[in-house]
Structures are given as structure tokens and as C-alpha cells.
Amino acid sequence: MHVQEWLDTVPAAAVYAVVGLVIGFESLGIPLPGEIILVSAALLSSQHGGIDPVILGACATAGAVIGDSIGYAIGRKGGRPLLAWLGKKFPRHFSEGHIATAERSFEKWGMWAVFFGRFVALLRIFAGPLAGVLHMPYWKFLIANVLGGIAWAGGTTAVIYYVGVVAESWLKRFSWLGLVLAVLIGVASFLIVKRKAKKAQAQGASRETEPVAAAE
């Protein structure tokens, strides 16, 4: 079956549900490709008349806000032991270096780390639980969470949708190109954050060895 014909068979309700759930679980603290799913669904809405981009953006925003709020509650209750447990279960995402990078962002930017963290792959996973662990006042977290969710989910949906409409004839011939580009963007952002995390981890290790050297 041609890709375009297959896309036309996808029920709109299923797309809304998948987008909301994946983004919600990612925001809760589970490493999932929320950004890739959102970009793919927004592209799909530009080619699938039954998928309303407004409803899609609303579902994505709701998933982001609700997931982050649940993550905040879990982080506030679980505290540091939760981060240690996550580090054992998901060492690639919750390593000490990644956590250190996220914590410095929170110390420097406060509630705005929640807002801007929505646009960075790894920080999007950390934001809710880490804000809870650090006991950020909930009203500050909620404001940044809602504004960040609307800006990221709604903005991404709108931009990708209109790009898809403008390039509709081109996208029909290359239906999966948008998904490939989304994957590349996601991988690039992951590698950038991972490199910064490794650098932060190395700096932390060097600071720990300095007192030992001084004592000798």
C-alpha cells in the first residue's frame, strides 16, 4: 500500500491518544521519543484531513502539563533516592553527569529551567521529577510548566503543520522524510546534552580529587 493511502487509514482518535500518552509519560520521567511523535503527528495532520491540528496541539499540551505535574509529585515524594533508582534503571538518561547538568540549570535559571527545558530532549524528561526533588514551589513550577507546554507542544504542532501544508506536494513523494529529519534533530540534541553532561561529570571528578591531592 502507498504510504499516503496508509496514512489516510489512521484513526484521528488513535493519533490524539498516542501523542498525549507518549508526551505525558515522557514528561513524567520515562525516556520516550515525545518530540519525534509530535513532529510526526503534526506532519500527518497536514496530509490527513481527519486530524485536526488544534486538537492535536491541545492533546500534546495536556499530556505535557499533566505528565510534568505527576513527575513533580513523584520527585517531591521520592527525593534523592528516586534519582539514584532512576540512574540504575536508565543509566544512559539519568547518569550522574546528566543529573548534575540539569541541577546546575535549575540553580541558575530556577522556574525558567522548567520552561526552556521543555525544548531540550533530556531536560524535558528531568524537569518534572527534578523540580519536585529540589522542592521548587509548586506555583512557580505550574506557571512554567503550563507556559512551556503550550509554547513547545502548541508551537511545534503549528510550525510543522504549516510547513507540511506548504510543502504538501513534495511531502507526498517523501512521506517519511519529515520523520527522518525529526530523528536526526532529536539525536543531535541528545548528543549535545550528553557531551555537556560528560564534561560536567569530568569537572566534578576533578574537583573531588583536588582535596585529596592537597592533603598529600
Short mmCIF file of C-alpha atoms in Angstrom, two decimals:
data_model
loop_
_atom_site.label_atom_id
_atom_site.label_comp_id
_atom_site.label_asym_id
_atom_site.label_seq_id
_atom_site.Cartn_x
_atom_site.Cartn_y
_atom_site.Cartn_z
CA MET A 1 0.00 0.00 0.00
CA HIS A 2 1.23 3.50 -0.82
CA VAL A 3 2.36 5.40 2.28
CA GLN A 4 -0.15 8.19 1.72
CA GLU A 5 -3.00 5.68 1.44
CA TRP A 6 -1.85 4.00 4.64
CA LEU A 7 -1.73 7.34 6.47
CA ASP A 8 -5.33 8.02 5.46
CA THR A 9 -6.42 4.86 7.30
CA VAL A 10 -5.06 6.00 10.68
CA PRO A 11 -7.96 6.95 13.02
CA ALA A 12 -7.69 10.52 14.32
CA ALA A 13 -8.60 9.47 17.88
CA ALA A 14 -5.70 6.99 17.92
CA VAL A 15 -3.27 9.71 16.86
CA TYR A 16 -4.51 12.10 19.56
CA ALA A 17 -4.28 9.38 22.21
CA VAL A 18 -0.79 8.22 21.23
CA VAL A 19 0.59 11.76 21.15
CA GLY A 20 -0.93 12.69 24.51
CA LEU A 21 0.16 9.48 26.24
CA VAL A 22 3.72 9.37 24.87
CA ILE A 23 4.37 13.02 25.72
CA GLY A 24 2.71 12.56 29.11
CA PHE A 25 4.87 9.57 30.04
CA GLU A 26 8.00 11.30 28.74
CA SER A 27 7.24 14.38 30.84
CA LEU A 28 6.62 12.13 33.84
CA GLY A 29 10.24 10.97 33.60
CA ILE A 30 10.15 7.93 31.31
CA PRO A 31 12.59 8.19 28.35
CA LEU A 32 10.30 8.17 25.29
CA PRO A 33 10.58 9.93 21.88
CA GLY A 34 7.90 12.54 22.58
CA GLU A 35 9.32 15.15 20.21
CA ILE A 36 9.57 12.67 17.34
CA ILE A 37 5.99 11.52 17.91
CA LEU A 38 4.71 15.10 17.99
CA VAL A 39 6.57 16.16 14.82
CA SER A 40 5.40 13.04 13.00
CA ALA A 41 1.78 13.57 14.07
CA ALA A 42 1.86 17.25 13.07
CA LEU A 43 3.17 16.27 9.64
CA LEU A 44 0.46 13.65 9.45
CA SER A 45 -2.23 16.24 10.27
CA SER A 46 -1.08 18.37 7.34
CA GLN A 47 -1.77 15.43 5.00
CA HIS A 48 -4.69 13.75 6.80
CA GLY A 49 -7.88 15.81 6.64
CA GLY A 50 -9.41 13.97 9.60
CA ILE A 51 -6.72 15.01 12.08
CA ASP A 52 -7.34 18.50 13.49
CA PRO A 53 -4.03 20.25 14.32
CA VAL A 54 -5.75 22.32 17.04
CA ILE A 55 -6.98 19.19 18.85
CA LEU A 56 -3.59 17.58 18.27
CA GLY A 57 -1.79 20.55 19.84
CA ALA A 58 -4.25 20.57 22.75
CA CYS A 59 -3.69 16.85 23.42
CA ALA A 60 0.07 17.32 23.26
CA THR A 61 -0.11 20.29 25.64
CA ALA A 62 -2.36 18.41 28.07
CA GLY A 63 0.00 15.42 28.04
CA ALA A 64 2.99 17.67 28.70
CA VAL A 65 1.40 19.60 31.57
CA ILE A 66 -0.23 16.61 33.28
CA GLY A 67 2.85 14.41 32.86
CA ASP A 68 5.16 17.08 34.27
CA SER A 69 2.84 17.64 37.24
CA ILE A 70 2.78 13.92 38.06
CA GLY A 71 6.56 13.82 37.68
CA TYR A 72 6.85 16.76 40.09
CA ALA A 73 4.71 14.96 42.69
CA ILE A 74 6.74 11.76 42.33
CA GLY A 75 10.03 13.65 42.58
CA ARG A 76 8.91 15.59 45.65
CA LYS A 77 7.91 12.40 47.42
CA GLY A 78 10.79 10.23 46.21
CA GLY A 79 13.62 12.74 46.70
CA ARG A 80 17.25 11.87 46.01
CA PRO A 81 16.72 8.10 46.35
CA LEU A 82 14.39 8.33 43.35
CA LEU A 83 17.16 9.83 41.21
CA ALA A 84 19.55 7.11 42.36
CA TRP A 85 16.97 4.44 41.45
CA LEU A 86 16.36 6.01 38.03
CA GLY A 87 20.13 6.11 37.47
CA LYS A 88 20.25 2.35 37.93
CA LYS A 89 17.23 1.68 35.72
CA PHE A 90 18.07 4.20 32.97
CA PRO A 91 21.85 4.85 33.22
CA ARG A 92 22.04 6.42 29.75
CA HIS A 93 19.45 9.07 30.61
CA PHE A 94 19.78 9.52 34.38
CA SER A 95 23.55 9.30 34.80
CA GLU A 96 25.28 11.42 37.45
CA GLY A 97 26.60 13.73 34.73
CA HIS A 98 23.15 14.31 33.23
CA ILE A 99 21.63 14.95 36.64
CA ALA A 100 24.45 17.37 37.52
CA THR A 101 23.87 19.30 34.29
CA ALA A 102 20.14 19.51 34.97
CA GLU A 103 20.68 20.61 38.57
CA ARG A 104 23.00 23.43 37.50
CA SER A 105 20.37 24.59 35.05
CA PHE A 106 17.78 24.69 37.85
CA GLU A 107 20.15 26.51 40.20
CA LYS A 108 20.92 29.13 37.55
CA TRP A 109 17.50 29.63 35.96
CA GLY A 110 15.01 28.46 38.57
CA MET A 111 11.48 28.14 37.19
CA TRP A 112 12.68 29.12 33.73
CA ALA A 113 14.66 25.89 33.59
CA VAL A 114 11.28 24.13 33.53
CA PHE A 115 10.06 26.40 30.73
CA PHE A 116 13.14 26.20 28.50
CA GLY A 117 13.83 22.59 29.47
CA ARG A 118 10.70 21.67 27.52
CA PHE A 119 12.64 22.39 24.32
CA VAL A 120 15.66 20.17 25.19
CA ALA A 121 15.31 16.39 24.90
CA LEU A 122 16.92 15.26 28.17
CA LEU A 123 15.78 18.24 30.26
CA ARG A 124 12.24 17.52 29.11
CA ILE A 125 12.50 14.17 30.94
CA PHE A 126 14.18 15.64 34.03
CA ALA A 127 12.15 18.82 34.54
CA GLY A 128 9.15 17.50 36.48
CA PRO A 129 10.85 14.96 38.80
CA LEU A 130 13.89 17.17 39.44
CA ALA A 131 11.75 20.22 40.28
CA GLY A 132 9.98 18.05 42.85
CA VAL A 133 13.23 16.68 44.28
CA LEU A 134 14.59 20.24 44.66
CA HIS A 135 11.30 21.34 46.29
CA MET A 136 10.62 24.14 43.84
CA PRO A 137 7.44 25.96 44.96
CA TYR A 138 4.59 24.33 43.09
CA TRP A 139 3.02 27.59 41.93
CA LYS A 140 6.28 28.57 40.20
CA PHE A 141 6.58 25.12 38.67
CA LEU A 142 2.97 25.14 37.49
CA ILE A 143 3.31 28.52 35.74
CA ALA A 144 6.49 27.48 33.94
CA ASN A 145 5.04 24.04 33.21
CA VAL A 146 1.85 25.37 31.60
CA LEU A 147 3.60 28.12 29.61
CA GLY A 148 6.34 25.74 28.47
CA GLY A 149 3.84 23.05 27.50
CA ILE A 150 1.78 25.49 25.42
CA ALA A 151 4.83 27.05 23.76
CA TRP A 152 6.52 23.73 22.95
CA ALA A 153 3.57 21.47 22.11
CA GLY A 154 1.37 24.12 20.51
CA GLY A 155 4.22 25.90 18.77
CA THR A 156 5.77 22.72 17.39
CA THR A 157 2.40 21.49 16.11
CA ALA A 158 1.63 24.82 14.40
CA VAL A 159 5.05 25.20 12.76
CA ILE A 160 5.28 21.63 11.48
CA TYR A 161 1.65 21.67 10.32
CA TYR A 162 2.07 24.82 8.22
CA VAL A 163 5.38 23.61 6.83
CA GLY A 164 3.59 20.40 5.83
CA VAL A 165 0.75 22.30 4.18
CA VAL A 166 3.14 24.49 2.18
CA ALA A 167 5.22 21.51 1.11
CA GLU A 168 2.31 19.08 0.72
CA SER A 169 3.05 18.06 -2.86
CA TRP A 170 6.70 17.47 -2.00
CA LEU A 171 5.90 15.54 1.18
CA LYS A 172 3.59 13.19 -0.71
CA ARG A 173 6.59 11.83 -2.56
CA PHE A 174 8.76 11.71 0.56
CA SER A 175 6.26 10.92 3.31
CA TRP A 176 8.84 9.72 5.81
CA LEU A 177 11.47 12.41 5.21
CA GLY A 178 10.00 14.60 7.95
CA LEU A 179 10.27 11.72 10.41
CA VAL A 180 13.91 11.12 9.44
CA LEU A 181 14.69 14.80 9.94
CA ALA A 182 12.95 14.72 13.32
CA VAL A 183 15.03 11.72 14.35
CA LEU A 184 18.24 13.49 13.28
CA ILE A 185 17.29 16.62 15.22
CA GLY A 186 16.45 14.55 18.29
CA VAL A 187 19.74 12.62 18.08
CA ALA A 188 21.72 15.84 17.60
CA SER A 189 20.16 17.47 20.68
CA PHE A 190 20.75 14.28 22.68
CA LEU A 191 24.44 14.18 21.70
CA ILE A 192 24.93 17.84 22.57
CA VAL A 193 23.42 17.41 26.04
CA LYS A 194 25.30 14.14 26.52
CA ARG A 195 28.61 15.83 25.69
CA LYS A 196 27.87 18.62 28.18
CA ALA A 197 26.93 16.02 30.78
CA LYS A 198 30.22 14.15 30.31
CA LYS A 199 32.12 17.43 30.64
CA ALA A 200 30.24 18.26 33.83
CA GLN A 201 30.94 14.78 35.21
CA ALA A 202 34.65 15.12 34.43
CA GLN A 203 34.78 18.52 36.14
CA GLY A 204 33.04 17.08 39.19
CA ALA A 205 35.55 14.22 39.37
CA SER A 206 38.48 16.64 39.12
CA ARG A 207 37.07 18.76 41.96
CA GLU A 208 36.78 15.64 44.13
CA THR A 209 40.43 14.71 43.55
CA GLU A 210 41.79 18.20 44.31
CA PRO A 211 41.27 17.98 48.11
CA VAL A 212 42.98 14.59 48.14
CA ALA A 213 45.97 15.97 46.26
CA ALA A 214 46.16 18.99 48.59
CA ALA A 215 46.11 16.74 51.66
CA GLU A 216 49.04 14.73 50.32
#
